[in-house]
PDB file of C-alpha atoms in Angstrom:
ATOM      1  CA  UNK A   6      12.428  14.988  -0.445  1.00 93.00           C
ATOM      2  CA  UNK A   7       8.925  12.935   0.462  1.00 97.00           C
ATOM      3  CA  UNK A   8       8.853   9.775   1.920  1.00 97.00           C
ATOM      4  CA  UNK A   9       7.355   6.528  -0.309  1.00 98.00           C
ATOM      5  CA  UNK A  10       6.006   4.189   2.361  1.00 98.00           C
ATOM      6  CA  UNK A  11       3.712   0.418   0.455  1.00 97.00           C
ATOM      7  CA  UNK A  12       1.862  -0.446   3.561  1.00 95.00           C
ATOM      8  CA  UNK A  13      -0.163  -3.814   3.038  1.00 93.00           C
ATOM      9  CA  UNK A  14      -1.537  -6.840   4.129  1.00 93.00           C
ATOM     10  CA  UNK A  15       0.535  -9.757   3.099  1.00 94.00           C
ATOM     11  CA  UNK A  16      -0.010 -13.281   3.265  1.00 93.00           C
ATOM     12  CA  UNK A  17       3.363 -15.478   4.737  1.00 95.00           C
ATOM     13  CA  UNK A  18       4.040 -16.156   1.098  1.00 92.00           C
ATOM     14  CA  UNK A  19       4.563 -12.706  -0.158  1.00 90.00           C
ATOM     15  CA  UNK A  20       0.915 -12.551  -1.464  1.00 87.00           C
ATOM     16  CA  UNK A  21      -1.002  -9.257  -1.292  1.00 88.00           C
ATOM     17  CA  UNK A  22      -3.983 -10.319  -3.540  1.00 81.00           C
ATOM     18  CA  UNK A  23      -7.791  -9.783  -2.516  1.00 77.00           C
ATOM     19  CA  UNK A  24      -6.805  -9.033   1.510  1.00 76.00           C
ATOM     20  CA  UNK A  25     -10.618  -7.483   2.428  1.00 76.00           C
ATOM     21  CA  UNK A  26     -12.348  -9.493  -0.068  1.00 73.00           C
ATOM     22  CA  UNK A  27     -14.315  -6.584  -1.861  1.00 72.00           C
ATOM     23  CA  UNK A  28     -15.621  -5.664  -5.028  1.00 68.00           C
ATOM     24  CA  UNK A  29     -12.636  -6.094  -8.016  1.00 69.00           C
ATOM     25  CA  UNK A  30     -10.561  -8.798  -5.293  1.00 72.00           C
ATOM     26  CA  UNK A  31     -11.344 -11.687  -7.422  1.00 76.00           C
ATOM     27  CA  UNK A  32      -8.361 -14.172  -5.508  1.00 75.00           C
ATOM     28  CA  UNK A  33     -10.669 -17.255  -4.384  1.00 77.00           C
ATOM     29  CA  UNK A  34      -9.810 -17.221  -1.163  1.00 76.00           C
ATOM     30  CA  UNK A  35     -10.792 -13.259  -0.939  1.00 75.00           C
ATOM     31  CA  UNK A  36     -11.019 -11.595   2.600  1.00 76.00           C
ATOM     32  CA  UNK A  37      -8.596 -13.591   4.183  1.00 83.00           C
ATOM     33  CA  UNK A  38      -7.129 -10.804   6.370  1.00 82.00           C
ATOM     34  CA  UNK A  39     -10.827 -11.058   8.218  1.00 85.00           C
ATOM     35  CA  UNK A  40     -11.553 -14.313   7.626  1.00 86.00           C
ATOM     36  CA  UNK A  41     -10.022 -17.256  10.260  1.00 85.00           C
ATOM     37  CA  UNK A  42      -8.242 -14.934  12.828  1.00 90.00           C
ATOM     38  CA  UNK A  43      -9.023 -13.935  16.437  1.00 91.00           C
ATOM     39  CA  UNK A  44      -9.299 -10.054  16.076  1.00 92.00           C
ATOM     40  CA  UNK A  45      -6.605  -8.717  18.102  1.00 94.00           C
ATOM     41  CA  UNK A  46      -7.258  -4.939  18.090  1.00 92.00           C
ATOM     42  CA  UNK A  47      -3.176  -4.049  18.706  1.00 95.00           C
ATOM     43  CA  UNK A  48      -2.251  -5.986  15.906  1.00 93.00           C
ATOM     44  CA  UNK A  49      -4.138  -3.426  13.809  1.00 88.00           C
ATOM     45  CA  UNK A  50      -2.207   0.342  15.416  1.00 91.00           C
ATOM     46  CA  UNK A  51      -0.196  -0.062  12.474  1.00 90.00           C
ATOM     47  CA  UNK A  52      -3.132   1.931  10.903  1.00 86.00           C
ATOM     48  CA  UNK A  53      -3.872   4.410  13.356  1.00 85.00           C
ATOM     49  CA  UNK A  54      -0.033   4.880  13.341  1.00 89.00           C
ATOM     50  CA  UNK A  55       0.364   5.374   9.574  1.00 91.00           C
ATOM     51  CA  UNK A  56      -2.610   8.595   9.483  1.00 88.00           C
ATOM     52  CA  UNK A  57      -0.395  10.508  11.842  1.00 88.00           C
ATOM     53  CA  UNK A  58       1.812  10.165   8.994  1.00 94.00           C
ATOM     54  CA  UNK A  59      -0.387  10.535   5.877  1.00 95.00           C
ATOM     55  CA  UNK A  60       0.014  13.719   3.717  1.00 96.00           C
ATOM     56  CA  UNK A  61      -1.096  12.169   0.621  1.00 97.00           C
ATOM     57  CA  UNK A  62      -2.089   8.713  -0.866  1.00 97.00           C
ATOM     58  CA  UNK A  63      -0.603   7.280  -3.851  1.00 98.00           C
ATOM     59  CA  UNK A  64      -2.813   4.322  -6.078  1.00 97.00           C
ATOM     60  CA  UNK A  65      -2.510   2.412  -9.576  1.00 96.00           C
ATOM     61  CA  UNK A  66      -5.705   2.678 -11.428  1.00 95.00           C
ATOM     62  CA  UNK A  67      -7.078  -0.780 -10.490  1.00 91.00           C
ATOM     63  CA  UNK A  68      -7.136   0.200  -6.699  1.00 91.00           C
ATOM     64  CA  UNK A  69      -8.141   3.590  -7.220  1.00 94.00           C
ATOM     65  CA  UNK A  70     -11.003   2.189  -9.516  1.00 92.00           C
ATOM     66  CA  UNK A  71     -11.460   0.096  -6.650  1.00 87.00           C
ATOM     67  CA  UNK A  72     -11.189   2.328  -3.352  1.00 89.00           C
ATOM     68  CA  UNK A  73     -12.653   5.756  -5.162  1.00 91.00           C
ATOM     69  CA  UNK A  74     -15.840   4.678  -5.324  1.00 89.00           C
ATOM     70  CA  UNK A  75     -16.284   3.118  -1.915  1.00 87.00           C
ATOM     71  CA  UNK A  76     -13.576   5.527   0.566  1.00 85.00           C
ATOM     72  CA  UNK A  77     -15.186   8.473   0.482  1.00 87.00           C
ATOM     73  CA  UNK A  78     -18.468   7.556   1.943  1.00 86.00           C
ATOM     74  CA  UNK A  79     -16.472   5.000   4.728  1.00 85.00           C
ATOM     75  CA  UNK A  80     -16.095   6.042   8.281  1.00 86.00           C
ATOM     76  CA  UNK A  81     -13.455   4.008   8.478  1.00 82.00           C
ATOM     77  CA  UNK A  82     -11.238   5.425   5.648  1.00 84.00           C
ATOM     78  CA  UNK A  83     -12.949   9.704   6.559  1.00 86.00           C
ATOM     79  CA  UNK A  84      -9.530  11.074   7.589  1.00 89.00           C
ATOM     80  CA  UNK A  85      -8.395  10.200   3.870  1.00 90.00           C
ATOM     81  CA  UNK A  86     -11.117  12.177   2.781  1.00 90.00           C
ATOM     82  CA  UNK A  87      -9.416  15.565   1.422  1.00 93.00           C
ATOM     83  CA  UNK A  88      -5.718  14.419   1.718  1.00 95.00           C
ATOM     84  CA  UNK A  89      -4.205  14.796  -1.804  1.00 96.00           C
ATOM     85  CA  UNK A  90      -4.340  11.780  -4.071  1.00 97.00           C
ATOM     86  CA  UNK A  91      -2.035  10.460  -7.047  1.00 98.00           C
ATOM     87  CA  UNK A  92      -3.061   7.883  -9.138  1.00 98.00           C
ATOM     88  CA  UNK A  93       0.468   6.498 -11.531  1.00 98.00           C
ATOM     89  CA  UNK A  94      -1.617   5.469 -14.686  1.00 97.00           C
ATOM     90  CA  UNK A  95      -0.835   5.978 -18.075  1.00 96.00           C
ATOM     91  CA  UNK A  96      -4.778   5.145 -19.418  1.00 96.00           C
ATOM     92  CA  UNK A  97      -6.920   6.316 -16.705  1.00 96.00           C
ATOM     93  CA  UNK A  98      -8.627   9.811 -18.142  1.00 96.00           C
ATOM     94  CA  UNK A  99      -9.195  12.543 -16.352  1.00 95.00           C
ATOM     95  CA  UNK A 100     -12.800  12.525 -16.578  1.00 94.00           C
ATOM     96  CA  UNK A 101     -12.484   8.862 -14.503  1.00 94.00           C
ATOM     97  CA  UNK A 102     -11.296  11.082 -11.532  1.00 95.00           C
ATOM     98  CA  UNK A 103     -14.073  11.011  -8.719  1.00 92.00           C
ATOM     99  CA  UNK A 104     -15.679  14.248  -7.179  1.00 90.00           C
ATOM    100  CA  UNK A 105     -15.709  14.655  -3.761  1.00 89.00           C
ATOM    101  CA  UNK A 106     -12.638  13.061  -2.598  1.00 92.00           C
ATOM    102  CA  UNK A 107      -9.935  15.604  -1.994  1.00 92.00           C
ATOM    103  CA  UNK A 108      -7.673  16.559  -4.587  1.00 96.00           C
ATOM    104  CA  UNK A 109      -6.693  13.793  -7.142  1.00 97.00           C
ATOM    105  CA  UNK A 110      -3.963  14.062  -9.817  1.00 97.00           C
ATOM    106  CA  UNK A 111      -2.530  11.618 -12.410  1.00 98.00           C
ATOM    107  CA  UNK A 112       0.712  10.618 -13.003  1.00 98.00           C
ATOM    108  CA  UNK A 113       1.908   8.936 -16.139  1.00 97.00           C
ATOM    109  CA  UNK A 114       5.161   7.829 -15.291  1.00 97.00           C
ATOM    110  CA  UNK A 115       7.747   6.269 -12.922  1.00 97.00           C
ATOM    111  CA  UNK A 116       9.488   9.711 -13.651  1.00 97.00           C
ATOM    112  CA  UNK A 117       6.673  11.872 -12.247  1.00 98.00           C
ATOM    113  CA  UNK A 118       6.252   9.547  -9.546  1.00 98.00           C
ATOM    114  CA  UNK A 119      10.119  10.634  -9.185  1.00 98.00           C
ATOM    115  CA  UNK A 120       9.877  13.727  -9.484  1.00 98.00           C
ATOM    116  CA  UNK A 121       6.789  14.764  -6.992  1.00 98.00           C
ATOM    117  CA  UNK A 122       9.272  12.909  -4.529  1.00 97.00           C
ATOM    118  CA  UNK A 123      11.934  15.304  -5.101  1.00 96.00           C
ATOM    119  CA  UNK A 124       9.284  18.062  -3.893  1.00 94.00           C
ATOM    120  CA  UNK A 125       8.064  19.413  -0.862  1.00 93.00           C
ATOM    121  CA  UNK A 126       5.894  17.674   1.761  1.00 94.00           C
ATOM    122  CA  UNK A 127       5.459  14.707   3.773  1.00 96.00           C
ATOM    123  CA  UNK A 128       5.103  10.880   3.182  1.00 97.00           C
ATOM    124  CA  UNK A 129       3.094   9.153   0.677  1.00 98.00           C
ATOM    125  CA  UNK A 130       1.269   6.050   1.457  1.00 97.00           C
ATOM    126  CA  UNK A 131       0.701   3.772  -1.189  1.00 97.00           C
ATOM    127  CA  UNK A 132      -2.133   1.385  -0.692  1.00 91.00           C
ATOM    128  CA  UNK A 133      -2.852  -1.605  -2.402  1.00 86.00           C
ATOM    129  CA  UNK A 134      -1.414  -1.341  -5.642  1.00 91.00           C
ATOM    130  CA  UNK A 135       0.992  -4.450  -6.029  1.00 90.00           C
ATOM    131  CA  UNK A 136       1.766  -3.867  -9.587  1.00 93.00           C
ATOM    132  CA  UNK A 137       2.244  -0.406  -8.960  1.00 96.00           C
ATOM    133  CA  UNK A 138       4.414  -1.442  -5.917  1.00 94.00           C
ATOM    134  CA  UNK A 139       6.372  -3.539  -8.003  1.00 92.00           C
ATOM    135  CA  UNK A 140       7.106  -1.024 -10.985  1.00 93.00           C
ATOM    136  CA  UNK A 141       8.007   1.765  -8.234  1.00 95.00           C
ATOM    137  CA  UNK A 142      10.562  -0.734  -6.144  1.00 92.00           C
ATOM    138  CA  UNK A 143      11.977  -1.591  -9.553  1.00 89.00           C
ATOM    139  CA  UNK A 144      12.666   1.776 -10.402  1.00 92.00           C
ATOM    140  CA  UNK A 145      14.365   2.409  -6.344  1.00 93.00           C
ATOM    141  CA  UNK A 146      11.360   4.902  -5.697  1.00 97.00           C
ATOM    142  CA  UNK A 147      10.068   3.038  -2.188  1.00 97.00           C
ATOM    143  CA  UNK A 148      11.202   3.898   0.772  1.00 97.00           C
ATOM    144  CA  UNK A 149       9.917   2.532   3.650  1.00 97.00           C
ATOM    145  CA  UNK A 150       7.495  -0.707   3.764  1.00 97.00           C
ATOM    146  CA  UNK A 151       4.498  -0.959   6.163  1.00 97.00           C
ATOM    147  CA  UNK A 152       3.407  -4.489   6.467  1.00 96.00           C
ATOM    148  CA  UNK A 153       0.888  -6.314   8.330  1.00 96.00           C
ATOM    149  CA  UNK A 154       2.129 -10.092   7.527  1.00 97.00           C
ATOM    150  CA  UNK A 155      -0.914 -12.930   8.286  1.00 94.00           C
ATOM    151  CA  UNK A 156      -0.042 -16.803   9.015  1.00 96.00           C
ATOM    152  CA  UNK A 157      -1.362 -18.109   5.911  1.00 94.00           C
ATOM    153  CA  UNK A 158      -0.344 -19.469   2.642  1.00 94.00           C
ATOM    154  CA  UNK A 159      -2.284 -18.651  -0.374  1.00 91.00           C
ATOM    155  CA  UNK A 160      -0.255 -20.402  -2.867  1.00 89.00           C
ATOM    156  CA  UNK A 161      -1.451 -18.010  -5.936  1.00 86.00           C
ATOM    157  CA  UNK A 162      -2.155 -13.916  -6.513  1.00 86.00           C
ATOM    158  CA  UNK A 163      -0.756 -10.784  -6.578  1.00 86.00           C
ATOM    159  CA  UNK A 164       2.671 -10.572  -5.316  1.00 89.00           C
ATOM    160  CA  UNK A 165       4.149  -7.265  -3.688  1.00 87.00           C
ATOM    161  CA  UNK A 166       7.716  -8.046  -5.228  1.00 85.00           C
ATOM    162  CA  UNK A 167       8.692  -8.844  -8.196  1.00 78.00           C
ATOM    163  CA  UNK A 168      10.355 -11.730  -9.440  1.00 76.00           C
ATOM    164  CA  UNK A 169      12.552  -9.989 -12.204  1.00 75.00           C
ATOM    165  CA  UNK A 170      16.337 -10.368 -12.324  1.00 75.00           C
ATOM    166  CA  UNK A 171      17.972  -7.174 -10.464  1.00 77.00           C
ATOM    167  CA  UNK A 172      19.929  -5.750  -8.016  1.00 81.00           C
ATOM    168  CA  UNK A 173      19.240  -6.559  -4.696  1.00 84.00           C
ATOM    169  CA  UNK A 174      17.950  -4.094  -2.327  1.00 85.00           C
ATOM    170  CA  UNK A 175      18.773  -4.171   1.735  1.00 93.00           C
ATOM    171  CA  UNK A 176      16.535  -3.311   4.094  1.00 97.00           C
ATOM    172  CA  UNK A 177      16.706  -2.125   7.783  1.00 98.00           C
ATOM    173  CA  UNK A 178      14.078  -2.953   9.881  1.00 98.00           C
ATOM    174  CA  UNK A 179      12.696  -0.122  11.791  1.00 97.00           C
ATOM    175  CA  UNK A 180      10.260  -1.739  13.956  1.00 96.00           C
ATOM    176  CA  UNK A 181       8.493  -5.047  14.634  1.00 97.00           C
ATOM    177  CA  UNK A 182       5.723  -6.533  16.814  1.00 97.00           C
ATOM    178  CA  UNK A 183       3.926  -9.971  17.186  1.00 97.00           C
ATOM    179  CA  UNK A 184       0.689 -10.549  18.280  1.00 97.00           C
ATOM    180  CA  UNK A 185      -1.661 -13.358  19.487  1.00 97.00           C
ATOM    181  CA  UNK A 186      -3.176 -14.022  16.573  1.00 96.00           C
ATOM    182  CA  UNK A 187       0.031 -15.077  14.738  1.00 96.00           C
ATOM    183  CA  UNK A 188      -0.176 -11.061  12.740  1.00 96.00           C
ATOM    184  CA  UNK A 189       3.912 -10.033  12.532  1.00 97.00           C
ATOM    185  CA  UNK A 190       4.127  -6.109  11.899  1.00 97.00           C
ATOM    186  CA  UNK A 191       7.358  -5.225  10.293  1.00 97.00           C
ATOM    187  CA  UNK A 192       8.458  -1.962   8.986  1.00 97.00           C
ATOM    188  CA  UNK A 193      11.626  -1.732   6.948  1.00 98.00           C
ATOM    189  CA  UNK A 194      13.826   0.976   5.390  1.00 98.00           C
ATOM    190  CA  UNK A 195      14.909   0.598   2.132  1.00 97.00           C
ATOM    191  CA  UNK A 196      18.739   0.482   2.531  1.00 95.00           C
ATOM    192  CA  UNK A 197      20.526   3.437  -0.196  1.00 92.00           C
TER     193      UNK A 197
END
């Protein structure tokens, strides 16, 4: 069975709206993982960490709309490049698909997102993506969570959880770090 690891930037709120500030990040205070912090170059090995780990990427269509057309020509995001991607849409056609980056392949459903984690192969990193997020921790699918948590307070955006009346899920934290900069890194489990 593959491992579904959400790794994000989150705000001390629970907010994971606009973090780099790019095109489609509309949130008005956009970019506010770069914006107002010392840069504290430990505080990001979270990300070097997580490409040791990488065997595919996983994306709703706003974020792949978003990252396909600026990733594949980034030096910081090359070792992406030709990993496998999914994209869990039910609208985006296949002729939307970019050329160039690595194998891509649609899923419709929380039941094909199910069932390529029954298969073989290694974890699945799911970036950006809240609603996504949301839908696939709804439907018990995540596994792990990667976060990067900032000391702010946005008040408004795109939450990674959901606010929906269900279950509750434990977690296990696996690992955690502070840094100078007032960045917490947590990892947790998802608890089955």
């Amino acid at each position: 069975m593959r491992e579904l690891v959400y790794t994000g930037f989150m705000s001390l709120d629970g907010v994971v709206d606009s973090p780099g500030g790019g095109p489609g990040e509309e949130h008005r205070s956009g970019g506010w993982v770069f914006k107002d912090l010392e840069f504290v170059p430990e505080a990001w090995s979270l990300k070097g960490e997580e490409l040791a780990e990488t065997t595919a990427l996983m994306f709703g269509r706003r974020s792949y709309e978003a990252f396909a057309p600026v990733w594949p020509g980034s030096a910081d995001h090359a070792d992406y490049k030709e990993l496998p991607k999914y994209v869990v849409s039910s609208t985006l056609p296949e002729d939307a698909l970019v050329d160039g980056w690595g194998p891509t392949t649609i899923l419709r459903s929380t039941d094909d997102v199910a069932a390529l984690k029954d298969g073989e192969g290694g974890a699945i990193f799911i970036h950006g993506s809240a609603e996504l997020a949301r839908r696939l921790s709804d439907a018990d699918l995540i596994d792990r969570y990667n976060l990067l948590v900032f000391p702010v307070l946005l008040g408004a955006g795109k939450s990674l959880f959901g606010r929906a009346d269900r279950d509750k899920h434990m977690l296990k934290l696996r690992e955690s770090e502070s840094y100078s900069n007032g960045i917490l890194k947590l990892v947790y489990e998802v608890k089955r």
